[in-house]
Short mmCIF file of C-alpha atoms and ligand atoms in Angstrom, two decimals:
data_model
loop_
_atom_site.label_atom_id
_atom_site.label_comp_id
_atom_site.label_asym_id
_atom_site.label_seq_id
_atom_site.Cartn_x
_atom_site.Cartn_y
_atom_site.Cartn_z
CA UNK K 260 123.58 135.51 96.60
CA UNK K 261 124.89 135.35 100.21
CA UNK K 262 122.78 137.36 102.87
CA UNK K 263 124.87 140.92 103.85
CA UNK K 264 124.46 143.99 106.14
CA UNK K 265 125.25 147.32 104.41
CA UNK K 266 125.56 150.29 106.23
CA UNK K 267 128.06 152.73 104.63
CA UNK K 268 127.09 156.25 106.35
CA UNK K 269 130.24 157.99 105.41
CA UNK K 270 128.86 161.51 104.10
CA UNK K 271 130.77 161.89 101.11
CA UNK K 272 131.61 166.25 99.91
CA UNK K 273 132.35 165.05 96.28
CA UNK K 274 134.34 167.67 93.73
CA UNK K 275 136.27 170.70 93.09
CA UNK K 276 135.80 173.42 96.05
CA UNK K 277 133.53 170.77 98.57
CA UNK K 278 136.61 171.61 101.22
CA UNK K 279 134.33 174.03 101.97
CA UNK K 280 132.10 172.40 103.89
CA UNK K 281 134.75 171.38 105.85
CA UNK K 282 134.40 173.71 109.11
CA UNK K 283 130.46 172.98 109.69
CA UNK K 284 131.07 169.09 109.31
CA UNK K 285 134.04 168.86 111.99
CA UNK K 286 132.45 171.28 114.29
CA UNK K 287 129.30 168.72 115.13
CA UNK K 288 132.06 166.80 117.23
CA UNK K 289 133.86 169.27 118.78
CA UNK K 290 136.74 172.12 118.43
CA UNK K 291 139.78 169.92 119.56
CA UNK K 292 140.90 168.67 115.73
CA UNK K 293 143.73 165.97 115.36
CA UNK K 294 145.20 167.06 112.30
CA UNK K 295 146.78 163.95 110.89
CA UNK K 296 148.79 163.94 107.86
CA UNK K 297 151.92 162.18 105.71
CA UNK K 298 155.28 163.27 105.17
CA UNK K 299 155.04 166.49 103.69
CA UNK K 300 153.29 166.26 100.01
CA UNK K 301 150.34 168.17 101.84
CA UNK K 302 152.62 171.00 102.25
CA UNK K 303 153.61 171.07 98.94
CA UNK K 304 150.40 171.07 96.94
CA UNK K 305 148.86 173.95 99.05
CA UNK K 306 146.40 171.90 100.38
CA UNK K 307 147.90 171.93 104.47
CA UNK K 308 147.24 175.83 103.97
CA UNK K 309 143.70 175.11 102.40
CA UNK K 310 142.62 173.06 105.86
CA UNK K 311 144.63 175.31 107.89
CA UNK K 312 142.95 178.75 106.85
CA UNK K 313 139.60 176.79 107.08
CA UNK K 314 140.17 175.78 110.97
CA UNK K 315 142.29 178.31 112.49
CA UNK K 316 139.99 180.51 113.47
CA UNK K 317 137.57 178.10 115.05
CA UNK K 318 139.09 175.34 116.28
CA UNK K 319 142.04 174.04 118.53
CA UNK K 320 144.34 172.34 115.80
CA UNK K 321 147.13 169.41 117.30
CA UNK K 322 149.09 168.07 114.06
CA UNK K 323 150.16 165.13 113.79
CA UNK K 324 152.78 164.70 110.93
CA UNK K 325 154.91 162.28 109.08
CA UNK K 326 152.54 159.30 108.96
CA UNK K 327 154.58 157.00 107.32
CA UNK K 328 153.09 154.85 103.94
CA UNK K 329 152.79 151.36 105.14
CA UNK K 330 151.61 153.01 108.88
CA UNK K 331 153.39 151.49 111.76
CA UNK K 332 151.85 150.47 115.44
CA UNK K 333 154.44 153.40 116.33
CA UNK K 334 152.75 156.20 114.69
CA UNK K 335 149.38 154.86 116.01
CA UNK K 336 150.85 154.77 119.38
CA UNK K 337 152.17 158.74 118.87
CA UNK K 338 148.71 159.20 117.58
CA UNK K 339 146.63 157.81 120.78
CA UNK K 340 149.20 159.98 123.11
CA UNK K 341 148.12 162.92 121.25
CA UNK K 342 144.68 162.25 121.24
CA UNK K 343 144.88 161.73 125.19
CA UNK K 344 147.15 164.75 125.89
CA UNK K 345 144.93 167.19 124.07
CA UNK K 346 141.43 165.80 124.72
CA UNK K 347 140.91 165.29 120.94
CA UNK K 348 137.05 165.47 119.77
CA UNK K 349 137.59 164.27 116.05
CA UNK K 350 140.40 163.27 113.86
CA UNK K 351 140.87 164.49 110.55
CA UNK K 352 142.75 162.44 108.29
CA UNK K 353 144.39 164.27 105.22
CA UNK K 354 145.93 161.61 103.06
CA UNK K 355 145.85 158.61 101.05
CA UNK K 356 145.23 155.22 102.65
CA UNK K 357 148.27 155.18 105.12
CA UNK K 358 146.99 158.33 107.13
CA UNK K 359 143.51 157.37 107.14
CA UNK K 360 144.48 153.84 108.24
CA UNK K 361 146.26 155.13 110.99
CA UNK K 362 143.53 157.19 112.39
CA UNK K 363 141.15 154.71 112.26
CA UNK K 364 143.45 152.46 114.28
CA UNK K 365 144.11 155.39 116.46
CA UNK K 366 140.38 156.21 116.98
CA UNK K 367 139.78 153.15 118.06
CA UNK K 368 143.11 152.51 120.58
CA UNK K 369 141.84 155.82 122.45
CA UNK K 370 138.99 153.43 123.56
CA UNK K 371 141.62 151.00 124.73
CA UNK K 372 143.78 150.33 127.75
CA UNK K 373 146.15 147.99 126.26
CA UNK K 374 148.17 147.65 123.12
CA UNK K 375 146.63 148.56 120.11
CA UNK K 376 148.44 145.74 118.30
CA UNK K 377 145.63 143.60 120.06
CA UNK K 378 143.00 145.71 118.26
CA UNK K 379 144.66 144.35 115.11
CA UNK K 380 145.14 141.04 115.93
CA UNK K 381 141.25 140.99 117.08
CA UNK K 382 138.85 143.62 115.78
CA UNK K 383 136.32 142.36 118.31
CA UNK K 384 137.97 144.53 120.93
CA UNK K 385 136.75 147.14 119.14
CA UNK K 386 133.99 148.89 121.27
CA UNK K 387 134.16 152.82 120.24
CA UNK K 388 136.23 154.91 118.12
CA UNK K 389 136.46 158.65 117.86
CA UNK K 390 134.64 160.45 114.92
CA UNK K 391 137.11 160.27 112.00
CA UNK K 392 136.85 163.15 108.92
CA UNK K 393 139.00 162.24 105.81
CA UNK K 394 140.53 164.66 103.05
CA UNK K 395 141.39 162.09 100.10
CA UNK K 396 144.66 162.76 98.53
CA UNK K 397 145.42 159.77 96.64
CA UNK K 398 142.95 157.07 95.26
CA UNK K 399 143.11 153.35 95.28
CA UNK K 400 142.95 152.09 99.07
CA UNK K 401 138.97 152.70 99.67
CA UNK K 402 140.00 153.46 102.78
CA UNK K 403 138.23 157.25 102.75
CA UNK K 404 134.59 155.22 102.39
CA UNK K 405 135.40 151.50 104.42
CA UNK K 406 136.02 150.57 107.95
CA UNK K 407 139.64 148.85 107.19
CA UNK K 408 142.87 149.68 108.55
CA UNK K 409 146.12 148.02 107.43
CA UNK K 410 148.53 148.36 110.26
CA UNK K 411 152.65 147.02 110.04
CA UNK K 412 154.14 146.04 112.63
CA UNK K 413 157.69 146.64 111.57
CA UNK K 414 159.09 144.51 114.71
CA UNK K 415 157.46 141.28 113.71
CA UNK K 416 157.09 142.01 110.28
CA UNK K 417 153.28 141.72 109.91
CA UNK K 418 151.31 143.81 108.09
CA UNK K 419 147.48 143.20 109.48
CA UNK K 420 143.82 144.50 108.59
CA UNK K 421 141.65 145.62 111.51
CA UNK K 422 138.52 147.35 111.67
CA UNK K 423 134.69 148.01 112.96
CA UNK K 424 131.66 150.04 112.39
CA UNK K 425 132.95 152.39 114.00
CA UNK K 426 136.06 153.47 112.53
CA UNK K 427 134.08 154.15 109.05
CA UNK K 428 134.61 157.78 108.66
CA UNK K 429 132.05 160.26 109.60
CA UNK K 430 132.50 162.51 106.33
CA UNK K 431 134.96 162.26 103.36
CA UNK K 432 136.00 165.62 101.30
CA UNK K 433 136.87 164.38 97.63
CA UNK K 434 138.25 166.69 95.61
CA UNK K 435 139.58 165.58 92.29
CA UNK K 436 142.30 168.30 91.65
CA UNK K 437 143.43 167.29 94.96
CA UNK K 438 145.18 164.66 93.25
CA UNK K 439 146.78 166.54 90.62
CA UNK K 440 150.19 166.22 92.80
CA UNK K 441 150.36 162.63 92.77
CA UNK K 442 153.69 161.54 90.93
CA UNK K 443 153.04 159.17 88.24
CA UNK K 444 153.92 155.82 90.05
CA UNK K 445 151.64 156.50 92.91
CA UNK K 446 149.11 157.47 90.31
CA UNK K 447 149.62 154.11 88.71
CA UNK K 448 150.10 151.99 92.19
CA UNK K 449 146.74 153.64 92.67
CA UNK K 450 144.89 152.67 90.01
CA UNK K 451 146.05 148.83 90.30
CA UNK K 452 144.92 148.87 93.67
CA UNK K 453 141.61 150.02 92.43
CA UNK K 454 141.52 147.44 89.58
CA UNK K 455 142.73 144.57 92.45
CA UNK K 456 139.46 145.28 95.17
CA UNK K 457 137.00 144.72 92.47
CA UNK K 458 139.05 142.15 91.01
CA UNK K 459 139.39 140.07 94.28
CA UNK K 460 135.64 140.44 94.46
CA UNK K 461 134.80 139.18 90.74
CA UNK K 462 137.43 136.51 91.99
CA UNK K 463 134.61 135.24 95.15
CA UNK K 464 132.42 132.27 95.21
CA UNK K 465 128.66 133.40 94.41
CA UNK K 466 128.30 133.17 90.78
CA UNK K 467 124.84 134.54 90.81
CA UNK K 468 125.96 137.94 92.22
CA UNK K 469 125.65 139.18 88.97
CA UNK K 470 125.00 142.63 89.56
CA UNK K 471 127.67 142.92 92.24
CA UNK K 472 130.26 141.12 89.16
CA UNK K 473 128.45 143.99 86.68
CA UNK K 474 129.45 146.97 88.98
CA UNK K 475 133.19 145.08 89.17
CA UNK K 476 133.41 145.25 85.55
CA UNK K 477 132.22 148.88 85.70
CA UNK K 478 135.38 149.65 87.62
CA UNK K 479 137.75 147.90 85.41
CA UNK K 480 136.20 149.79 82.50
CA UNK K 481 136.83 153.24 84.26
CA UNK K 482 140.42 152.10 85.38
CA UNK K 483 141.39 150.91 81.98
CA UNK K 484 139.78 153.95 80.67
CA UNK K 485 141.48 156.80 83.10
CA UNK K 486 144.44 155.58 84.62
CA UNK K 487 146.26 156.08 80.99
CA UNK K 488 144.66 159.78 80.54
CA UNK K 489 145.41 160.99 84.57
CA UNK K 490 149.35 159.68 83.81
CA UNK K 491 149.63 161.39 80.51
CA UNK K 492 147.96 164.67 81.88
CA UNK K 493 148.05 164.51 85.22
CA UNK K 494 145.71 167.77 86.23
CA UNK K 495 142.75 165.82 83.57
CA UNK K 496 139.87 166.83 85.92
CA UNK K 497 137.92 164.00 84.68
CA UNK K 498 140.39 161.21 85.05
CA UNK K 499 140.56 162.25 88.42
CA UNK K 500 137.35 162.66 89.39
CA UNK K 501 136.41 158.80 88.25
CA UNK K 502 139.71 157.45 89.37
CA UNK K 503 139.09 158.54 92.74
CA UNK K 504 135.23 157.91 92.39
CA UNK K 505 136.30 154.04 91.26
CA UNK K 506 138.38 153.77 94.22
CA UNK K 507 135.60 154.53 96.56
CA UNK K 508 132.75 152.09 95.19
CA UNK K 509 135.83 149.77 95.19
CA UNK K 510 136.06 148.93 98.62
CA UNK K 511 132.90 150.14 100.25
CA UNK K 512 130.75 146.45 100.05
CA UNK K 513 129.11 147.30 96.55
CA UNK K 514 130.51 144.56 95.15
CA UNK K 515 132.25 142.38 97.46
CA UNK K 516 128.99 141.89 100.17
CA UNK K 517 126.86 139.13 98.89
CA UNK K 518 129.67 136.57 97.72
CA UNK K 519 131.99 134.83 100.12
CA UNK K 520 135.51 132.92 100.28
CA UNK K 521 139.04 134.75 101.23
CA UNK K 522 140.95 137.52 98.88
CA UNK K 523 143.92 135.99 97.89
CA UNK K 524 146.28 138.66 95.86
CA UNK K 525 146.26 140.96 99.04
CA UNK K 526 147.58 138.46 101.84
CA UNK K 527 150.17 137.27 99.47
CA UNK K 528 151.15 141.20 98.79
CA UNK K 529 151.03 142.13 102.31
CA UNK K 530 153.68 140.05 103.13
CA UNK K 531 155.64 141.85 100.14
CA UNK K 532 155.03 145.65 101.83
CA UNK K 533 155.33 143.88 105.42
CA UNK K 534 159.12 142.57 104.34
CA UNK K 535 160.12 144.92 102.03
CA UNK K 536 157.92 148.20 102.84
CA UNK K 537 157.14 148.08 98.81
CA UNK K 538 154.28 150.14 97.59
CA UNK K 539 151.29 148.20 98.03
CA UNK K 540 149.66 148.60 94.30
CA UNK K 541 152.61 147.91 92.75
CA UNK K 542 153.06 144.68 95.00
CA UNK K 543 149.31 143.85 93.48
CA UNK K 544 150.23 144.48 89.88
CA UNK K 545 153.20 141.95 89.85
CA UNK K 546 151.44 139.25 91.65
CA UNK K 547 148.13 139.74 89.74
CA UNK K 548 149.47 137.87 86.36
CA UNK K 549 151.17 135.48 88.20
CA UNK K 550 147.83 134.28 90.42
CA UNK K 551 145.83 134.27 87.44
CA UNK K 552 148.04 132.02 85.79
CA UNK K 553 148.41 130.06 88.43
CA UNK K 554 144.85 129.73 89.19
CA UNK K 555 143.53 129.10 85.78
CA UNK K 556 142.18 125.64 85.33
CA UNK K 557 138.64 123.54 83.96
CA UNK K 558 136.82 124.98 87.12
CA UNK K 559 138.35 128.62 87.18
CA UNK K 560 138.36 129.26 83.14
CA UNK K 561 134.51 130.75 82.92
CA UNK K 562 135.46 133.61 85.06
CA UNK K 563 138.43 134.36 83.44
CA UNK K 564 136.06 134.24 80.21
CA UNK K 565 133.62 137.01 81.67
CA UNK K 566 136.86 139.06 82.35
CA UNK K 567 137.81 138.61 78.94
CA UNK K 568 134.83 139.47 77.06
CA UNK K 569 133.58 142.11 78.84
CA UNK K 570 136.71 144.26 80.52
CA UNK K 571 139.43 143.37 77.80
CA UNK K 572 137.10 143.15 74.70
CA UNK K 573 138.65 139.65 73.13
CA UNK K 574 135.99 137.99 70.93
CA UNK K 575 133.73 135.56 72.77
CA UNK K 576 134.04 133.37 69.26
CA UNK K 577 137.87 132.23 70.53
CA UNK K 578 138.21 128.77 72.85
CA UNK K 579 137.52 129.63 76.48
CA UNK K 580 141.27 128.56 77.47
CA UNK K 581 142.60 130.64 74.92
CA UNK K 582 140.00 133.72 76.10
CA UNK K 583 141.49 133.03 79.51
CA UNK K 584 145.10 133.24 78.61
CA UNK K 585 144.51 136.51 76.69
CA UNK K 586 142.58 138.37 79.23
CA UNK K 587 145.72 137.93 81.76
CA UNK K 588 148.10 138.69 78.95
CA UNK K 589 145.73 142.09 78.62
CA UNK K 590 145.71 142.22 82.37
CA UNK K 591 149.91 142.41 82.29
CA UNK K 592 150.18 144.90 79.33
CA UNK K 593 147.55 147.07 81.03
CA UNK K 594 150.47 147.17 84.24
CA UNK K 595 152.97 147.77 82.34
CA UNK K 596 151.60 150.35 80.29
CA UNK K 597 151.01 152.20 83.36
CA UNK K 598 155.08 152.26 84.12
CA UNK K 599 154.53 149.50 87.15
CA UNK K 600 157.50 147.47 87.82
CA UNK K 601 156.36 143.98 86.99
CA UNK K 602 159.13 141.87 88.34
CA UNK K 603 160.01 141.72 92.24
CA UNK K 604 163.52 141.37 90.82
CA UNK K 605 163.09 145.22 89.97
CA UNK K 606 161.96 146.14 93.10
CA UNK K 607 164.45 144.49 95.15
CA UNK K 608 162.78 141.72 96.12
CA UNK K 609 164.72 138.45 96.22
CA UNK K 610 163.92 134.84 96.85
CA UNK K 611 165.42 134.45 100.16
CA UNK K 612 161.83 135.33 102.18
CA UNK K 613 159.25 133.13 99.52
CA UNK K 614 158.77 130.35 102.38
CA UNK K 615 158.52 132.35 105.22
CA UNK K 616 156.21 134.99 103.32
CA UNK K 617 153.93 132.16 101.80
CA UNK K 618 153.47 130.33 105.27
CA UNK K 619 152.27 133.78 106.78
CA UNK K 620 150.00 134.67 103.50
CA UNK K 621 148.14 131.22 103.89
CA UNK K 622 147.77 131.66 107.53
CA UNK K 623 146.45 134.93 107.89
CA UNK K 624 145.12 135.24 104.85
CA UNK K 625 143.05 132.16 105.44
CA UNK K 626 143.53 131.01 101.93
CA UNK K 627 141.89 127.79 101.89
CA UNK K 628 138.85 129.59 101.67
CA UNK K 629 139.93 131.68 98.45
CA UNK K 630 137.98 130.76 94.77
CA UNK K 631 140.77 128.54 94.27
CA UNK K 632 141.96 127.47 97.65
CA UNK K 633 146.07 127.88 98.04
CA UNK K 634 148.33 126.32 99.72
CA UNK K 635 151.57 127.50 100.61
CA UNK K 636 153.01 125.58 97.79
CA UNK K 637 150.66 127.50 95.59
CA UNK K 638 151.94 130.96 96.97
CA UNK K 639 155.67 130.07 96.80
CA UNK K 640 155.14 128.70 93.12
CA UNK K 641 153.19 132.32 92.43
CA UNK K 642 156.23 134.26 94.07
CA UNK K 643 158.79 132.31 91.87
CA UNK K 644 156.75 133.39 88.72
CA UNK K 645 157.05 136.65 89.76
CA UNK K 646 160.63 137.11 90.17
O1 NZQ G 1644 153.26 160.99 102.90
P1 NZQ G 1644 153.04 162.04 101.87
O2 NZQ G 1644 154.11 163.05 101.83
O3 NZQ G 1644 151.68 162.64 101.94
O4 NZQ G 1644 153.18 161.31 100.43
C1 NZQ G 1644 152.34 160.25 100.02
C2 NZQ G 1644 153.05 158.89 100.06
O5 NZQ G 1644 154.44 159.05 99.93
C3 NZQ G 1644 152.06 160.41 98.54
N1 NZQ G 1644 150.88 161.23 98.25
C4 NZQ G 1644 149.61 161.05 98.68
N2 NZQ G 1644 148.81 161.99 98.15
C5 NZQ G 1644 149.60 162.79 97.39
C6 NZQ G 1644 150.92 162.31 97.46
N3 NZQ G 1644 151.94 162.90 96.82
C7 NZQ G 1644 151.66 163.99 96.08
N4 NZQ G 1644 150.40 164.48 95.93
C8 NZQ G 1644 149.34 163.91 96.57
N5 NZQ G 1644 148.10 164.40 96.39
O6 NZQ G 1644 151.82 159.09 98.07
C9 NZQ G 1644 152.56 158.18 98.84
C10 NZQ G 1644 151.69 156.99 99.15
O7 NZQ G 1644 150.64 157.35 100.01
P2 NZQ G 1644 149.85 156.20 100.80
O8 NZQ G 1644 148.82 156.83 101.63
O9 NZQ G 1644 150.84 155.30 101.45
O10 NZQ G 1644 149.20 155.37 99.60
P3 NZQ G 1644 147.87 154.55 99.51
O11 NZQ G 1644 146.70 155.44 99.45
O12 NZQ G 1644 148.07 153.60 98.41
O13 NZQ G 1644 147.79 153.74 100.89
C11 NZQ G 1644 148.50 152.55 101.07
C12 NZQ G 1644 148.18 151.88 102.39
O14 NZQ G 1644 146.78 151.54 102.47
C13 NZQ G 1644 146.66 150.12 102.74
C14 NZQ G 1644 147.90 149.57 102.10
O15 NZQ G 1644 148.19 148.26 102.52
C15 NZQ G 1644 148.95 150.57 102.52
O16 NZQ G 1644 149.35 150.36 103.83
N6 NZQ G 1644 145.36 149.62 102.26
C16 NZQ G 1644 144.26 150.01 102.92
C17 NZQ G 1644 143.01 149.50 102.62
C18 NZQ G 1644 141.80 149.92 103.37
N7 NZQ G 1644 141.91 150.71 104.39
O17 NZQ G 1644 140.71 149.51 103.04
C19 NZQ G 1644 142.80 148.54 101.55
C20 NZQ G 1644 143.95 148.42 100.62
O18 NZQ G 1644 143.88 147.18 99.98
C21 NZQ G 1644 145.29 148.58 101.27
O19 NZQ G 1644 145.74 147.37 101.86
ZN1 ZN G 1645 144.45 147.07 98.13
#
């Protein structure tokens, strides 16, 4: 096992009624609250009046609305402007993984003279970020429990990660009947994202990381398990509460630290959302299949086996190809029993971008380090399977 830091302080209010707590937790930063939030689902649902009764009395509230999914370098630009204009002490983030991703690119551009493009392009220009508090509305990203940010920028087309120990958030409120609203696709985008972060870790060189590989299983299970119950009755307060629980011990180190190599589904999806603004778990769930197959060799097939045996359940008494070849068959039913588009053709996707998408997956994706280095051959041949 590789050596790792770990340091996840994020103070996590876990389950129904926690928002409670909200008030004393922002108030040990200040009373000037950036309210951050989406495009409007928070107004919906009730929960924009839940946060606003709970800090109108006490604090000086700025809002800062319509964070867009896939966030753009604009909105972290509006962001920083209201930060500086109102002499913000915290940001709270109310939203699935766009809005926090924002503010953490936003907490850390206050910090920063220049652009905060160059904050993406190097996260070593990070030197301070303001104190970040997150409301989860939606699971899958991580984002409420992990230092990441995934900013576009919609004039280049790149889609980039950035991120630093300090934009980690301070405190996360998870709530599971907070994401009773979610409509069924995002439920389901969700849930593959999940299934992806654990899968890109089980997919890492270290083969004696077993109990980091154990706890990746462990999320499968609960995905396989809850994503099907949460879509069939959506206010299930136990589907919920795992599914968003999952997507937190996703992304937070558990299992990736310890193991090393690139990810290699998300740089070839990012290109997907960065081109085509497509929901990022659904981008995942098409290219998934196609990787594994594409992937799946002599050298590969033992890992595929694990997968196999212990997520999908196929008999450990069948040849290891064949074990292989079954457990991505499982993988694509499990997608598409979830309602995910599994074609790019469906989602409007064509093949006019593969080469120029490819060239930019390898390159900042670094995926000659991946468990089965890629090319951008290899990525072009995965889009074309996918189409
Ligand atoms: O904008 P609103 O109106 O709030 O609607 C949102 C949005 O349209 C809606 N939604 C969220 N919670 C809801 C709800 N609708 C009804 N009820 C609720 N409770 O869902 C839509 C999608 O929201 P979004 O935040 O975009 O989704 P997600 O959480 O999947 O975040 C996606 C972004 O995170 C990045 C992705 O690339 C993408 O940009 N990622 C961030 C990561 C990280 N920080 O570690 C890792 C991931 O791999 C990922 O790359
Ligand atoms: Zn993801």
């Amino acid at each position: 096992m590789d050596n790792f830091k770990f340091h996840v302080y994020t103070e996590i209010f876990f389950g129904k009624g926690e928002i409670k707590n909200l008030p004393a937790t922002l108030s040990k930063y200040g009373k000037n609250i950036l309210f951050a939030y989406g495009g409007g689902s928070i107004k919906k649902n009730g929960i924009y009046d839940k946060v606003m009764s709970l800090l109108s009395e006490k604090f000086n509230v700025v809002e800062f609305a319509n964070i867009e999914p896939n966030p753009s370098l604009d909105s972290v630009k509006r962001g920083v402007e209201l930060c500086r204009t109102h002499a913000i002490d915290v940001i709270l983030a109310v939203g699935g993984g766009s809005v926090i991703d924002c503010t953490k690119a936003v907490a850390a551009a206050f910090y920063y003279e220049g652009d905060p493009w160059d904050l993406v392009l190097d996260s070593r220009k990070i030197t301070k970020a303001l104190p970040i508090v997150t409301v989860l509305t939606m699971a899958g990203t991580g984002s409420e429990m992990n230092r990441g940010s995934v900013i576009s920028n919609k004039d280049q087309k790149l889609k980039l990660g950035m991120g630093a120990p300090t934009t980690l958030p301070q405190a996360t409120f998870i709530d599971p009947t907070y994401l009773y609203s979610l409509p069924p696709m995002q439920t389901a985008a969700g849930a593959a994202d999940t299934f992806s972060h654990v899968l890109e870790s089980y997919f890492k060189k270290g083969e004696d990381a077993f109990i980091q590989d154990k706890m990746s299983e462990a999320v499968m299970l609960t995905v396989i398990k809850y994503a099907p119950i949460a879509l069939k009755d959506p206010e299930n307060y136990a589907a919920r509460a795992n599914l968003a629980w999952a997507s937190s011990l996703a992304l937070n180190g558990l299992t990736g630290n310890g193991k090393s190599g690139a990810w290699s589904v998300h740089s070839i999806e990012h290109e997907l959302s960065a081109y085509y603004d497509l929901t990022h778990g659904v981008g995942l769930a098409i290219i998934i299949p196609a990787w594994m197959k594409h992937i799946l060799n002599e050298q590969s097939v033992d890992r595929f086996v694990s997968m196999g045996v212990n997520v999908f359940k196929i008999s450990d008494q069948l040849d290891k190809m064949e074990i292989a070849k079954k457990a991505i068959e499982a993988m694509e039913q499990f997608f598409t029993s979830l309602g995910i588009p599994m074609k790019l053709s469906e989602v409007g996707v064509d093949e006019e971008k593969f080469e120029l998408m490819a060239e930019k997956a390898v390159k900042y994706g670094a995926l000659k380090h991946a468990y089965v280095p890629m090319t951008k051959e290899d990525v072009i041949q995965i889009y074309q399977l996918c189409k």
